[in-house]
């Protein structure tokens, strides 16, 4: 399945990955720029922030309270902001497009 992470400068970074991993893991394994993931997926660092492209927001569950409270204090948060370590990829996420913020954390 294909996921595209587009940088804040508009550079698309397409990767091939497998369902079952998180959107953060798929980025880190493929050396995507713009995802730091300092805490390794523990939902405590907020350096895996992404913006989901329009149309994809409803394909993931609502953020859990831990994710929401981290997002609350992040710079540059938008309604489509999520922490990518909390987003598990399913087969129907093939073609997913997200943007990474200009800086993380
Ligand atoms: S990797 Fe740390 S919050 Fe997502």
Coordinates of C-alpha atoms and ligand atoms in Angstrom, one line a residue:
X1 CA 0.0 0.0 0.0
X2 CA 1.1 3.5 -0.8
X3 CA 1.2 6.5 1.6
X4 CA 2.5 9.9 0.7
X5 CA 3.9 12.3 3.3
X6 CA 4.3 15.8 1.8
X7 CA 6.7 18.2 3.5
X8 CA 5.7 21.7 4.5
X9 CA 7.6 22.8 1.5
X10 CA 5.4 20.7 -0.8
X11 CA 7.9 17.9 -1.5
X12 CA 6.0 14.6 -1.7
X13 CA 7.6 11.5 -0.1
X14 CA 5.7 8.4 -1.3
X15 CA 6.4 5.2 0.6
X16 CA 5.3 1.6 0.2
X17 CA 4.2 0.0 3.4
X18 CA 2.1 -2.7 5.0
X19 CA -1.2 -2.5 6.9
X20 CA -0.9 -3.1 10.6
X21 CA 1.8 -0.6 11.3
X22 CA 1.2 2.9 12.5
X23 CA 1.5 5.9 10.2
X24 CA 4.5 7.0 12.3
X25 CA 6.3 3.6 12.0
X26 CA 5.8 3.6 8.2
X27 CA 7.4 7.0 8.0
X28 CA 10.4 6.2 10.3
X29 CA 11.1 2.8 8.6
X30 CA 11.2 4.6 5.3
X31 CA 13.3 7.5 6.4
X32 CA 10.6 10.1 5.8
X33 CA 11.7 13.7 6.6
X34 CA 9.5 15.6 9.0
X35 CA 8.6 12.8 11.5
X36 CA 10.8 12.7 14.5
X37 CA 8.9 10.3 16.8
X38 CA 11.2 10.9 19.8
X39 CA 9.2 8.7 22.2
X40 CA 8.9 5.8 19.8
X41 CA 5.1 5.7 19.7
X42 CA 4.4 6.2 23.4
X43 CA 2.0 9.1 22.8
X44 CA 4.2 11.4 25.0
X45 CA 6.4 13.5 22.7
X46 CA 4.1 14.9 20.0
X47 CA 7.0 14.9 17.5
X48 CA 5.0 12.7 15.0
X49 CA 2.5 15.4 14.2
X50 CA 0.8 15.2 10.8
X51 CA -2.0 16.9 9.0
X52 CA -4.4 14.4 7.3
X53 CA -5.5 15.4 3.8
X54 CA -9.1 16.2 3.3
X55 CA -11.3 13.1 3.0
X56 CA -9.0 11.0 5.2
X57 CA -9.9 12.4 8.6
X58 CA -13.0 10.2 9.1
X59 CA -11.1 7.0 8.2
X60 CA -9.5 6.9 11.6
X61 CA -11.0 6.7 15.1
X62 CA -11.3 9.9 17.1
X63 CA -8.2 10.8 19.1
X64 CA -8.0 9.2 22.5
X65 CA -7.8 11.6 25.5
X66 CA -4.0 11.2 25.7
X67 CA -3.6 12.2 22.1
X68 CA -6.1 15.1 22.4
X69 CA -4.3 16.6 25.3
X70 CA -0.9 16.5 23.6
X71 CA -2.4 18.1 20.4
X72 CA -3.9 20.9 22.6
X73 CA -0.5 22.3 23.4
X74 CA 1.2 21.9 20.0
X75 CA 2.1 24.8 17.8
X76 CA 0.4 24.9 14.4
X77 CA -2.5 22.6 15.3
X78 CA -5.3 22.5 12.8
X79 CA -8.6 20.6 12.8
X80 CA -7.0 17.8 10.7
X81 CA -4.0 17.4 13.0
X82 CA -3.1 14.0 14.4
X83 CA -0.2 12.2 16.1
X84 CA 0.8 9.6 13.5
X85 CA 1.9 7.0 16.1
X86 CA -1.7 6.7 17.1
X87 CA -3.0 6.0 13.6
X88 CA -3.0 2.3 12.6
X89 CA -2.9 1.7 8.9
X90 CA -5.6 -0.6 7.4
X91 CA -5.7 -1.9 3.8
X92 CA -8.3 0.8 3.0
X93 CA -5.8 3.5 3.8
X94 CA -4.0 2.7 0.6
X95 CA -3.4 6.0 -1.2
X96 CA -3.5 8.0 2.1
X97 CA -1.9 11.5 1.9
X98 CA -0.7 13.5 4.8
X99 CA 1.4 16.7 5.3
X100 CA 4.1 17.1 7.8
X101 CA 4.5 20.4 9.8
X102 CA 7.4 22.8 9.2
X103 CA 8.8 21.7 12.5
X104 CA 8.1 19.0 15.1
X105 CA 7.6 19.4 18.9
Ligands
LIG1 S1 5.9 9.2 18.5 FE1 5.8 10.3 20.4 S2 3.8 11.0 20.4 FE2 3.9 9.9 18.6

